[in-house]
mmCIF file of N, CA and C in Angstrom:
data_model
loop_
_atom_site.group_PDB
_atom_site.id
_atom_site.type_symbol
_atom_site.label_atom_id
_atom_site.label_comp_id
_atom_site.label_asym_id
_atom_site.label_seq_id
_atom_site.Cartn_x
_atom_site.Cartn_y
_atom_site.Cartn_z
ATOM 1 N N MET D 4 1.525 -0.724 0.092
ATOM 2 C CA MET D 4 -0.636 -0.208 -0.034
ATOM 3 C C MET D 4 0.920 1.297 -0.233
ATOM 4 N N ASN D 5 1.796 1.311 1.197
ATOM 5 C CA ASN D 5 3.250 2.087 1.056
ATOM 6 C C ASN D 5 3.218 2.785 -0.553
ATOM 7 N N LEU D 6 3.914 1.188 -1.237
ATOM 8 C CA LEU D 6 4.446 1.876 -2.122
ATOM 9 C C LEU D 6 3.949 2.070 -3.629
ATOM 10 N N MET D 7 1.802 2.083 -3.144
ATOM 11 C CA MET D 7 0.970 2.566 -3.912
ATOM 12 C C MET D 7 0.931 3.571 -3.861
ATOM 13 N N LYS D 8 0.864 4.742 -2.807
ATOM 14 C CA LYS D 8 0.633 5.563 -2.409
ATOM 15 C C LYS D 8 2.307 6.327 -2.654
ATOM 16 N N LEU D 9 3.612 5.838 -2.636
ATOM 17 C CA LEU D 9 4.635 6.548 -3.263
ATOM 18 C C LEU D 9 4.627 6.739 -4.900
ATOM 19 N N LEU D 10 4.324 5.605 -5.380
ATOM 20 C CA LEU D 10 3.723 5.688 -6.742
ATOM 21 C C LEU D 10 3.282 6.715 -7.241
ATOM 22 N N ILE D 11 1.853 6.611 -6.767
ATOM 23 C CA ILE D 11 0.994 8.069 -7.012
ATOM 24 C C ILE D 11 1.833 9.137 -6.935
ATOM 25 N N THR D 12 2.586 9.434 -5.696
ATOM 26 C CA THR D 12 3.142 10.727 -5.300
ATOM 27 C C THR D 12 4.009 11.322 -6.172
ATOM 28 N N GLY D 13 4.826 10.357 -6.722
ATOM 29 C CA GLY D 13 5.753 10.148 -8.496
ATOM 30 C C GLY D 13 5.260 10.848 -9.404
ATOM 31 N N ILE D 14 3.861 9.742 -9.599
ATOM 32 C CA ILE D 14 3.255 10.501 -10.960
ATOM 33 C C ILE D 14 3.356 11.714 -10.862
ATOM 34 N N PHE D 15 2.125 11.956 -9.464
ATOM 35 C CA PHE D 15 1.400 13.432 -9.844
ATOM 36 C C PHE D 15 2.946 13.782 -9.369
ATOM 37 N N LEU D 16 4.123 14.339 -8.610
ATOM 38 C CA LEU D 16 4.781 15.024 -8.695
ATOM 39 C C LEU D 16 5.994 15.954 -9.808
ATOM 40 N N PHE D 17 6.466 14.339 -10.689
ATOM 41 C CA PHE D 17 6.696 13.961 -12.159
ATOM 42 C C PHE D 17 5.763 15.212 -13.075
ATOM 43 N N SER D 18 4.301 15.178 -12.960
ATOM 44 C CA SER D 18 3.812 16.054 -13.916
ATOM 45 C C SER D 18 3.682 17.032 -13.683
ATOM 46 N N CYS D 19 4.015 17.438 -12.460
ATOM 47 C CA CYS D 19 4.254 19.076 -11.581
ATOM 48 C C CYS D 19 5.386 19.944 -12.488
ATOM 49 N N SER D 20 6.297 18.967 -13.302
ATOM 50 C CA SER D 20 7.409 19.514 -13.750
ATOM 51 C C SER D 20 7.547 20.988 -14.819
ATOM 52 N N ASP D 21 6.759 20.366 -15.143
ATOM 53 C CA ASP D 21 6.131 21.451 -16.733
ATOM 54 C C ASP D 21 5.717 22.635 -16.232
ATOM 55 N N GLU D 22 6.633 23.752 -15.657
ATOM 56 C CA GLU D 22 5.977 24.813 -14.676
ATOM 57 C C GLU D 22 5.792 25.629 -15.930
ATOM 58 N N LYS D 23 4.610 26.473 -15.426
ATOM 59 C CA LYS D 23 3.947 27.524 -16.571
ATOM 60 C C LYS D 23 4.391 28.776 -15.665
ATOM 61 N N SER D 24 4.574 29.955 -16.460
ATOM 62 C CA SER D 24 4.661 31.477 -15.652
ATOM 63 C C SER D 24 3.284 31.620 -14.985
ATOM 64 N N ILE D 25 3.438 31.836 -13.499
ATOM 65 C CA ILE D 25 1.786 31.914 -12.841
ATOM 66 C C ILE D 25 0.831 33.479 -13.464
ATOM 67 N N ILE D 26 1.972 34.353 -13.522
ATOM 68 C CA ILE D 26 1.225 35.867 -13.763
ATOM 69 C C ILE D 26 0.939 36.298 -15.382
ATOM 70 N N GLU D 27 1.299 35.186 -16.172
ATOM 71 C CA GLU D 27 0.715 35.751 -17.631
ATOM 72 C C GLU D 27 -0.543 35.960 -17.436
ATOM 73 N N SER D 28 -1.009 36.908 -17.896
ATOM 74 C CA SER D 28 -2.807 37.409 -18.143
ATOM 75 C C SER D 28 -2.944 38.324 -19.361
ATOM 76 N N SER D 29 -2.344 37.820 -20.370
ATOM 77 C CA SER D 29 -2.611 38.450 -21.640
ATOM 78 C C SER D 29 -2.835 37.411 -22.832
ATOM 79 N N ASP D 30 -3.395 37.439 -23.262
ATOM 80 C CA ASP D 30 -3.712 36.973 -24.998
ATOM 81 C C ASP D 30 -2.502 37.762 -25.690
ATOM 82 N N GLN D 31 -1.422 37.586 -26.100
ATOM 83 C CA GLN D 31 -0.836 38.397 -26.994
ATOM 84 C C GLN D 31 -1.831 38.666 -28.337
ATOM 85 N N THR D 32 -2.109 37.559 -28.960
ATOM 86 C CA THR D 32 -2.632 37.108 -30.335
ATOM 87 C C THR D 32 -3.959 38.645 -30.331
ATOM 88 N N ASN D 33 -4.660 38.724 -28.768
ATOM 89 C CA ASN D 33 -5.738 39.316 -29.069
ATOM 90 C C ASN D 33 -5.890 40.224 -28.413
ATOM 91 N N ASN D 34 -4.561 40.764 -27.703
ATOM 92 C CA ASN D 34 -4.258 41.965 -27.361
ATOM 93 C C ASN D 34 -5.544 42.080 -25.956
ATOM 94 N N VAL D 35 -5.811 40.596 -24.965
ATOM 95 C CA VAL D 35 -6.992 40.885 -24.394
ATOM 96 C C VAL D 35 -6.554 40.772 -22.895
ATOM 97 N N SER D 36 -6.454 41.279 -21.653
ATOM 98 C CA SER D 36 -6.055 41.209 -21.241
ATOM 99 C C SER D 36 -7.150 41.219 -19.478
ATOM 100 N N ALA D 37 -6.509 39.670 -18.985
ATOM 101 C CA ALA D 37 -7.445 39.175 -17.815
ATOM 102 C C ALA D 37 -7.024 39.970 -16.778
ATOM 103 N N LYS D 38 -8.474 39.687 -16.240
ATOM 104 C CA LYS D 38 -8.224 40.473 -14.504
ATOM 105 C C LYS D 38 -8.029 38.969 -14.212
ATOM 106 N N LEU D 39 -7.238 39.671 -12.828
ATOM 107 C CA LEU D 39 -6.331 38.446 -12.028
ATOM 108 C C LEU D 39 -7.613 39.105 -9.967
ATOM 109 N N PHE D 40 -7.352 38.044 -9.628
ATOM 110 C CA PHE D 40 -7.766 38.603 -8.084
ATOM 111 C C PHE D 40 -6.694 37.751 -7.741
ATOM 112 N N THR D 41 -6.624 38.795 -6.272
ATOM 113 C CA THR D 41 -6.044 38.241 -5.466
ATOM 114 C C THR D 41 -6.401 36.556 -4.439
ATOM 115 N N VAL D 42 -5.455 35.928 -4.394
ATOM 116 C CA VAL D 42 -5.697 34.186 -3.387
ATOM 117 C C VAL D 42 -4.861 34.425 -2.555
ATOM 118 N N ASN D 43 -5.228 34.919 -1.397
ATOM 119 C CA ASN D 43 -4.377 34.229 0.043
ATOM 120 C C ASN D 43 -4.888 32.936 0.550
ATOM 121 N N ILE D 44 -3.719 31.913 0.574
ATOM 122 C CA ILE D 44 -4.211 30.985 1.063
ATOM 123 C C ILE D 44 -2.775 30.486 2.176
ATOM 124 N N ASP D 45 -4.186 30.257 3.791
ATOM 125 C CA ASP D 45 -3.403 30.153 4.738
ATOM 126 C C ASP D 45 -3.431 28.900 5.452
ATOM 127 N N PHE D 46 -2.263 27.862 5.682
ATOM 128 C CA PHE D 46 -2.286 26.308 6.325
ATOM 129 C C PHE D 46 -2.246 26.845 7.803
ATOM 130 N N GLN D 47 -3.252 26.560 8.300
ATOM 131 C CA GLN D 47 -3.809 26.591 9.793
ATOM 132 C C GLN D 47 -3.482 25.608 10.293
ATOM 133 N N GLU D 48 -3.846 24.674 10.732
ATOM 134 C CA GLU D 48 -3.880 23.653 12.032
ATOM 135 C C GLU D 48 -3.661 22.250 11.388
ATOM 136 N N GLY D 49 -2.984 21.345 11.547
ATOM 137 C CA GLY D 49 -2.482 19.986 11.405
ATOM 138 C C GLY D 49 -1.524 19.795 10.225
ATOM 139 N N PHE D 50 -0.717 20.601 10.079
ATOM 140 C CA PHE D 50 0.248 20.532 8.754
ATOM 141 C C PHE D 50 1.315 20.563 9.776
ATOM 142 N N GLU D 51 1.255 20.760 11.130
ATOM 143 C CA GLU D 51 2.869 20.599 11.550
ATOM 144 C C GLU D 51 3.839 19.255 11.029
ATOM 145 N N SER D 52 4.911 19.585 11.165
ATOM 146 C CA SER D 52 6.172 18.630 10.900
ATOM 147 C C SER D 52 5.228 18.213 9.120
ATOM 148 N N ASN D 53 5.585 18.871 8.640
ATOM 149 C CA ASN D 53 4.782 18.049 7.126
ATOM 150 C C ASN D 53 5.830 18.928 6.067
ATOM 151 N N SER D 54 5.618 18.275 5.038
ATOM 152 C CA SER D 54 6.188 18.242 3.864
ATOM 153 C C SER D 54 5.048 18.994 2.710
ATOM 154 N N ILE D 55 4.391 20.086 2.353
ATOM 155 C CA ILE D 55 3.585 20.337 2.040
ATOM 156 C C ILE D 55 4.495 21.393 0.324
ATOM 157 N N TYR D 56 3.046 20.742 -0.521
ATOM 158 C CA TYR D 56 3.614 20.966 -2.017
ATOM 159 C C TYR D 56 1.937 21.154 -2.564
ATOM 160 N N VAL D 57 1.673 22.371 -3.118
ATOM 161 C CA VAL D 57 0.682 23.060 -3.714
ATOM 162 C C VAL D 57 0.549 23.060 -5.358
ATOM 163 N N LYS D 58 -0.299 22.697 -5.505
ATOM 164 C CA LYS D 58 -0.078 22.890 -7.387
ATOM 165 C C LYS D 58 -1.827 23.155 -7.445
ATOM 166 N N ILE D 59 -2.284 24.903 -8.073
ATOM 167 C CA ILE D 59 -3.555 25.302 -8.949
ATOM 168 C C ILE D 59 -3.881 24.656 -10.341
ATOM 169 N N ASP D 60 -4.909 24.305 -10.746
ATOM 170 C CA ASP D 60 -4.655 23.813 -12.052
ATOM 171 C C ASP D 60 -3.601 23.071 -12.348
ATOM 172 N N SER D 61 -2.758 23.556 -13.384
ATOM 173 C CA SER D 61 -1.742 22.701 -14.203
ATOM 174 C C SER D 61 -0.053 23.600 -13.778
ATOM 175 N N LEU D 62 -0.213 24.072 -12.361
ATOM 176 C CA LEU D 62 0.610 25.226 -12.090
ATOM 177 C C LEU D 62 0.971 24.727 -10.570
ATOM 178 N N LYS D 63 2.943 24.991 -10.545
ATOM 179 C CA LYS D 63 2.836 23.992 -9.295
ATOM 180 C C LYS D 63 2.862 26.248 -8.591
ATOM 181 N N TYR D 64 2.716 26.044 -7.456
ATOM 182 C CA TYR D 64 2.753 27.205 -6.797
ATOM 183 C C TYR D 64 3.241 27.480 -5.656
ATOM 184 N N TYR D 65 3.618 26.188 -5.092
ATOM 185 C CA TYR D 65 3.996 26.572 -3.310
ATOM 186 C C TYR D 65 4.812 25.337 -2.921
ATOM 187 N N ASN D 66 5.957 25.268 -2.057
ATOM 188 C CA ASN D 66 6.626 24.319 -1.518
ATOM 189 C C ASN D 66 6.732 24.514 0.058
ATOM 190 N N ALA D 67 6.981 23.919 0.688
ATOM 191 C CA ALA D 67 7.494 24.257 2.412
ATOM 192 C C ALA D 67 7.690 22.678 3.349
ATOM 193 N N LEU D 68 8.441 23.006 3.702
ATOM 194 C CA LEU D 68 8.449 22.082 4.722
ATOM 195 C C LEU D 68 8.499 23.330 6.096
ATOM 196 N N LEU D 69 7.046 22.096 6.895
ATOM 197 C CA LEU D 69 6.540 23.194 7.592
ATOM 198 C C LEU D 69 7.020 22.601 9.114
ATOM 199 N N SER D 70 7.220 23.576 9.967
ATOM 200 C CA SER D 70 7.839 23.233 11.258
ATOM 201 C C SER D 70 7.032 22.475 12.322
ATOM 202 N N ASP D 71 7.330 21.696 13.185
ATOM 203 C CA ASP D 71 6.785 20.993 14.608
ATOM 204 C C ASP D 71 6.322 22.061 15.082
ATOM 205 N N LEU D 72 6.679 23.162 15.010
ATOM 206 C CA LEU D 72 6.124 24.079 16.059
ATOM 207 C C LEU D 72 5.090 24.675 16.012
ATOM 208 N N VAL D 73 3.948 25.228 16.873
ATOM 209 C CA VAL D 73 2.809 25.808 16.303
ATOM 210 C C VAL D 73 3.023 27.476 17.081
ATOM 211 N N PRO D 74 2.583 28.194 15.366
ATOM 212 C CA PRO D 74 3.049 29.278 16.509
ATOM 213 C C PRO D 74 1.923 30.168 16.839
ATOM 214 N N LEU D 75 2.266 31.178 17.829
ATOM 215 C CA LEU D 75 1.487 32.337 19.004
ATOM 216 C C LEU D 75 0.274 32.553 18.079
ATOM 217 N N ALA D 76 0.858 33.222 17.337
ATOM 218 C CA ALA D 76 -0.750 33.939 16.347
ATOM 219 C C ALA D 76 -0.477 33.916 15.189
ATOM 220 N N GLY D 77 -0.998 33.138 14.347
ATOM 221 C CA GLY D 77 -1.061 32.992 12.419
ATOM 222 C C GLY D 77 -0.849 31.664 11.640
ATOM 223 N N PRO D 78 -0.944 31.541 10.685
ATOM 224 C CA PRO D 78 -0.852 30.230 10.231
ATOM 225 C C PRO D 78 0.421 29.955 10.412
ATOM 226 N N LEU D 79 0.513 28.282 10.225
ATOM 227 C CA LEU D 79 1.759 28.031 10.350
ATOM 228 C C LEU D 79 2.600 28.344 9.153
ATOM 229 N N SER D 80 2.172 28.629 7.989
ATOM 230 C CA SER D 80 2.233 28.955 6.782
ATOM 231 C C SER D 80 1.273 29.822 5.877
ATOM 232 N N SER D 81 2.147 30.557 5.024
ATOM 233 C CA SER D 81 0.766 31.134 4.023
ATOM 234 C C SER D 81 1.577 31.793 3.014
ATOM 235 N N PHE D 82 0.705 31.665 1.847
ATOM 236 C CA PHE D 82 1.276 32.315 0.343
ATOM 237 C C PHE D 82 -0.080 33.469 -0.403
ATOM 238 N N LYS D 83 0.404 33.326 -1.030
ATOM 239 C CA LYS D 83 -0.383 34.389 -1.904
ATOM 240 C C LYS D 83 0.037 34.799 -3.949
ATOM 241 N N THR D 84 -1.129 34.875 -4.352
ATOM 242 C CA THR D 84 -1.108 33.827 -5.428
ATOM 243 C C THR D 84 -1.952 35.178 -6.297
ATOM 244 N N PHE D 85 -1.923 34.808 -7.869
ATOM 245 C CA PHE D 85 -3.342 35.904 -8.555
ATOM 246 C C PHE D 85 -3.611 34.322 -9.467
ATOM 247 N N LEU D 86 -5.191 34.705 -9.412
ATOM 248 C CA LEU D 86 -5.698 33.691 -10.260
ATOM 249 C C LEU D 86 -7.150 34.508 -11.370
ATOM 250 N N GLU D 87 -7.102 33.848 -12.171
ATOM 251 C CA GLU D 87 -8.253 34.765 -13.640
ATOM 252 C C GLU D 87 -9.809 34.288 -13.104
ATOM 253 N N GLU D 88 -10.599 34.735 -13.464
ATOM 254 C CA GLU D 88 -12.023 34.243 -12.991
ATOM 255 C C GLU D 88 -11.970 32.938 -13.207
ATOM 256 N N GLY D 89 -12.915 32.411 -12.635
ATOM 257 C CA GLY D 89 -12.978 31.195 -12.963
ATOM 258 C C GLY D 89 -12.898 30.141 -12.424
ATOM 259 N N ASN D 90 -13.254 28.650 -12.517
ATOM 260 C CA ASN D 90 -13.502 27.613 -11.797
ATOM 261 C C ASN D 90 -11.278 27.004 -11.762
ATOM 262 N N HIS D 91 -10.930 26.990 -10.514
ATOM 263 C CA HIS D 91 -9.677 26.456 -10.297
ATOM 264 C C HIS D 91 -9.635 25.412 -9.320
ATOM 265 N N LYS D 92 -8.657 24.285 -9.824
ATOM 266 C CA LYS D 92 -8.963 23.086 -8.982
ATOM 267 C C LYS D 92 -7.159 23.431 -8.270
ATOM 268 N N ILE D 93 -7.562 23.100 -6.601
ATOM 269 C CA ILE D 93 -6.253 23.261 -6.105
ATOM 270 C C ILE D 93 -6.192 21.878 -5.790
ATOM 271 N N PHE D 94 -4.587 21.478 -5.566
ATOM 272 C CA PHE D 94 -4.356 20.067 -5.300
ATOM 273 C C PHE D 94 -3.468 20.399 -3.788
ATOM 274 N N ILE D 95 -3.327 19.520 -2.999
ATOM 275 C CA ILE D 95 -2.238 19.560 -1.686
ATOM 276 C C ILE D 95 -1.802 18.481 -1.513
ATOM 277 N N ILE D 96 -0.534 18.368 -1.607
ATOM 278 C CA ILE D 96 0.114 17.060 -1.021
ATOM 279 C C ILE D 96 0.790 17.679 0.632
ATOM 280 N N SER D 97 0.466 16.383 1.094
ATOM 281 C CA SER D 97 1.193 16.587 2.535
ATOM 282 C C SER D 97 1.453 15.564 3.034
ATOM 283 N N GLY D 98 2.808 15.102 3.430
ATOM 284 C CA GLY D 98 2.820 14.125 4.294
ATOM 285 C C GLY D 98 3.807 14.487 5.294
ATOM 286 N N VAL D 99 4.078 13.695 6.504
ATOM 287 C CA VAL D 99 4.444 13.555 7.304
ATOM 288 C C VAL D 99 6.166 13.281 6.994
ATOM 289 N N VAL D 100 7.066 14.432 7.374
ATOM 290 C CA VAL D 100 8.663 13.725 6.950
ATOM 291 C C VAL D 100 9.373 12.661 7.273
ATOM 292 N N ASP D 101 8.896 12.713 8.578
ATOM 293 C CA ASP D 101 10.331 11.732 9.164
ATOM 294 C C ASP D 101 9.719 10.445 9.134
ATOM 295 N N GLY D 102 8.316 10.110 9.003
ATOM 296 C CA GLY D 102 7.841 8.998 8.485
ATOM 297 C C GLY D 102 8.416 7.888 7.476
ATOM 298 N N ILE D 103 7.594 6.899 7.156
ATOM 299 C CA ILE D 103 7.856 6.397 5.423
ATOM 300 C C ILE D 103 6.780 7.147 4.980
ATOM 301 N N ASN D 104 7.250 7.258 3.490
ATOM 302 C CA ASN D 104 6.473 8.479 2.784
ATOM 303 C C ASN D 104 4.948 7.803 2.884
ATOM 304 N N ASN D 105 4.341 8.828 3.177
ATOM 305 C CA ASN D 105 2.599 8.492 3.707
ATOM 306 C C ASN D 105 1.901 9.853 3.409
ATOM 307 N N SER D 106 2.460 10.230 2.025
ATOM 308 C CA SER D 106 2.040 11.911 1.554
ATOM 309 C C SER D 106 0.600 11.520 1.176
ATOM 310 N N LYS D 107 -0.429 12.188 1.268
ATOM 311 C CA LYS D 107 -1.981 12.514 1.064
ATOM 312 C C LYS D 107 -1.910 13.484 0.027
ATOM 313 N N ILE D 108 -2.688 12.819 -1.033
ATOM 314 C CA ILE D 108 -3.210 14.189 -1.951
ATOM 315 C C ILE D 108 -4.761 14.226 -1.722
ATOM 316 N N ASP D 109 -5.140 15.763 -1.788
ATOM 317 C CA ASP D 109 -6.439 16.287 -1.416
ATOM 318 C C ASP D 109 -6.490 17.395 -2.710
ATOM 319 N N SER D 110 -7.740 17.660 -2.767
ATOM 320 C CA SER D 110 -7.897 18.839 -3.475
ATOM 321 C C SER D 110 -9.038 19.159 -3.180
ATOM 322 N N LEU D 111 -9.439 20.623 -3.919
ATOM 323 C CA LEU D 111 -10.471 20.954 -3.861
ATOM 324 C C LEU D 111 -10.772 21.838 -4.853
ATOM 325 N N GLU D 112 -12.139 22.857 -5.035
ATOM 326 C CA GLU D 112 -12.324 23.643 -6.628
ATOM 327 C C GLU D 112 -12.726 24.652 -5.505
ATOM 328 N N ILE D 113 -12.373 25.717 -6.407
ATOM 329 C CA ILE D 113 -12.971 26.997 -5.861
ATOM 330 C C ILE D 113 -12.998 27.735 -7.394
ATOM 331 N N ILE D 114 -14.074 28.659 -7.077
ATOM 332 C CA ILE D 114 -14.735 29.438 -8.125
ATOM 333 C C ILE D 114 -14.255 30.954 -8.067
ATOM 334 N N ILE D 115 -13.343 31.667 -8.730
ATOM 335 C CA ILE D 115 -12.780 33.104 -8.363
ATOM 336 C C ILE D 115 -14.002 33.662 -9.425
ATOM 337 N N GLY D 116 -14.038 35.017 -8.694
ATOM 338 C CA GLY D 116 -14.640 36.009 -9.718
ATOM 339 C C GLY D 116 -16.566 36.985 -8.757
ATOM 340 N N ASN D 117 -16.632 36.362 -7.648
ATOM 341 C CA ASN D 117 -17.121 37.068 -6.783
ATOM 342 C C ASN D 117 -16.780 38.115 -6.338
ATOM 343 N N TYR D 118 -15.855 38.119 -5.676
ATOM 344 C CA TYR D 118 -15.236 39.066 -4.382
ATOM 345 C C TYR D 118 -13.379 39.665 -5.569
ATOM 346 N N GLU D 119 -12.720 40.594 -4.827
ATOM 347 C CA GLU D 119 -11.617 41.337 -5.405
ATOM 348 C C GLU D 119 -10.625 40.346 -4.655
ATOM 349 N N GLU D 120 -10.628 40.149 -3.508
ATOM 350 C CA GLU D 120 -9.877 39.481 -2.870
ATOM 351 C C GLU D 120 -10.457 37.964 -2.270
ATOM 352 N N TYR D 121 -9.633 36.991 -2.328
ATOM 353 C CA TYR D 121 -9.797 35.466 -1.474
ATOM 354 C C TYR D 121 -9.186 35.111 -0.166
ATOM 355 N N TYR D 122 -9.309 34.809 1.144
ATOM 356 C CA TYR D 122 -8.588 34.262 1.874
ATOM 357 C C TYR D 122 -9.188 33.048 1.909
ATOM 358 N N ILE D 123 -8.572 32.434 1.955
ATOM 359 C CA ILE D 123 -8.430 30.269 2.036
ATOM 360 C C ILE D 123 -7.710 29.462 3.052
ATOM 361 N N GLY D 124 -8.384 28.904 4.353
ATOM 362 C CA GLY D 124 -7.838 28.719 5.291
ATOM 363 C C GLY D 124 -7.744 27.410 5.249
ATOM 364 N N LEU D 125 -6.446 26.609 5.328
ATOM 365 C CA LEU D 125 -7.018 25.098 5.156
ATOM 366 C C LEU D 125 -6.200 24.403 6.298
ATOM 367 N N SER D 126 -7.210 23.467 6.605
ATOM 368 C CA SER D 126 -6.840 22.466 8.254
ATOM 369 C C SER D 126 -7.281 21.135 7.605
ATOM 370 N N LYS D 127 -6.525 20.595 8.534
ATOM 371 C CA LYS D 127 -6.580 19.132 8.657
ATOM 372 C C LYS D 127 -6.794 18.216 10.268
ATOM 373 N N TYR D 128 -7.811 17.788 10.199
ATOM 374 C CA TYR D 128 -8.216 16.710 11.404
ATOM 375 C C TYR D 128 -8.221 15.646 10.923
ATOM 376 N N ASP D 129 -7.636 14.421 11.777
ATOM 377 C CA ASP D 129 -7.927 13.065 11.337
ATOM 378 C C ASP D 129 -7.386 12.872 9.822
ATOM 379 N N ASP D 130 -7.128 13.509 9.054
ATOM 380 C CA ASP D 130 -6.364 13.160 7.918
ATOM 381 C C ASP D 130 -7.557 13.633 7.138
ATOM 382 N N THR D 131 -8.264 14.214 7.302
ATOM 383 C CA THR D 131 -9.421 15.047 6.521
ATOM 384 C C THR D 131 -8.777 16.686 6.147
ATOM 385 N N LEU D 132 -9.088 17.025 5.381
ATOM 386 C CA LEU D 132 -8.289 18.163 4.694
ATOM 387 C C LEU D 132 -10.368 18.806 4.855
ATOM 388 N N ASN D 133 -9.754 19.980 5.593
ATOM 389 C CA ASN D 133 -11.240 21.617 6.242
ATOM 390 C C ASN D 133 -10.325 22.833 5.232
ATOM 391 N N PHE D 134 -11.633 23.440 4.638
ATOM 392 C CA PHE D 134 -11.421 24.413 4.134
ATOM 393 C C PHE D 134 -12.077 25.667 4.164
ATOM 394 N N LYS D 135 -12.495 26.923 4.427
ATOM 395 C CA LYS D 135 -12.765 27.842 4.287
ATOM 396 C C LYS D 135 -12.202 28.963 3.507
ATOM 397 N N VAL D 136 -13.459 29.349 3.168
ATOM 398 C CA VAL D 136 -13.198 30.694 2.038
ATOM 399 C C VAL D 136 -14.232 31.598 2.318
ATOM 400 N N GLN D 137 -12.910 33.231 2.206
ATOM 401 C CA GLN D 137 -14.406 33.701 2.563
ATOM 402 C C GLN D 137 -13.421 35.085 2.024
ATOM 403 N N ASP D 138 -14.185 36.036 1.972
ATOM 404 C CA ASP D 138 -13.430 37.568 1.612
ATOM 405 C C ASP D 138 -12.377 38.494 2.531
ATOM 406 N N TYR D 139 -12.268 38.167 3.443
ATOM 407 C CA TYR D 139 -11.564 39.081 4.771
ATOM 408 C C TYR D 139 -10.898 37.930 5.053
ATOM 409 N N PRO D 140 -10.004 38.818 6.056
ATOM 410 C CA PRO D 140 -8.590 37.727 6.248
ATOM 411 C C PRO D 140 -9.181 37.081 7.774
ATOM 412 N N PHE D 141 -8.445 36.129 7.656
ATOM 413 C CA PHE D 141 -8.736 35.393 9.132
ATOM 414 C C PHE D 141 -8.137 36.308 10.175
ATOM 415 N N MET D 142 -8.309 35.984 10.920
ATOM 416 C CA MET D 142 -8.269 36.621 12.842
ATOM 417 C C MET D 142 -7.693 35.522 13.359
ATOM 418 N N TYR D 143 -6.389 36.036 14.304
ATOM 419 C CA TYR D 143 -5.898 34.539 14.530
ATOM 420 C C TYR D 143 -5.487 35.923 16.096
ATOM 421 N N LEU D 144 -5.570 34.546 17.285
ATOM 422 C CA LEU D 144 -5.626 35.463 18.160
ATOM 423 C C LEU D 144 -3.737 34.903 18.908
#
């Protein structure tokens, strides 16, 4: 079973090697410019001591090795990107760093276009990915 997870993760990561520009927002042939929306993604809880890899649609956006220490205030990690209006699929690959490869691939779909700025909070409980999408920053104490 672990060999199967390793194989699936390897195939997925290999397919991510074709990195494209994230900020390309204009069609050179028609001089049409697409509006970009700001998307903030926070890794909130449950990702301690995990290696994180994020792919949105077909682009690699973020990877990090998260500490086992929980911050006093704020997310474990966060990043900001810009997406065009429409449906987008976000893939999150996470796994404990000090164990045998037990990476897990989760995904969620979001629709961009209703708000000027998006805030996505990701948390993991009992190996289940939870997320919240809102149009204002998360409050951390």
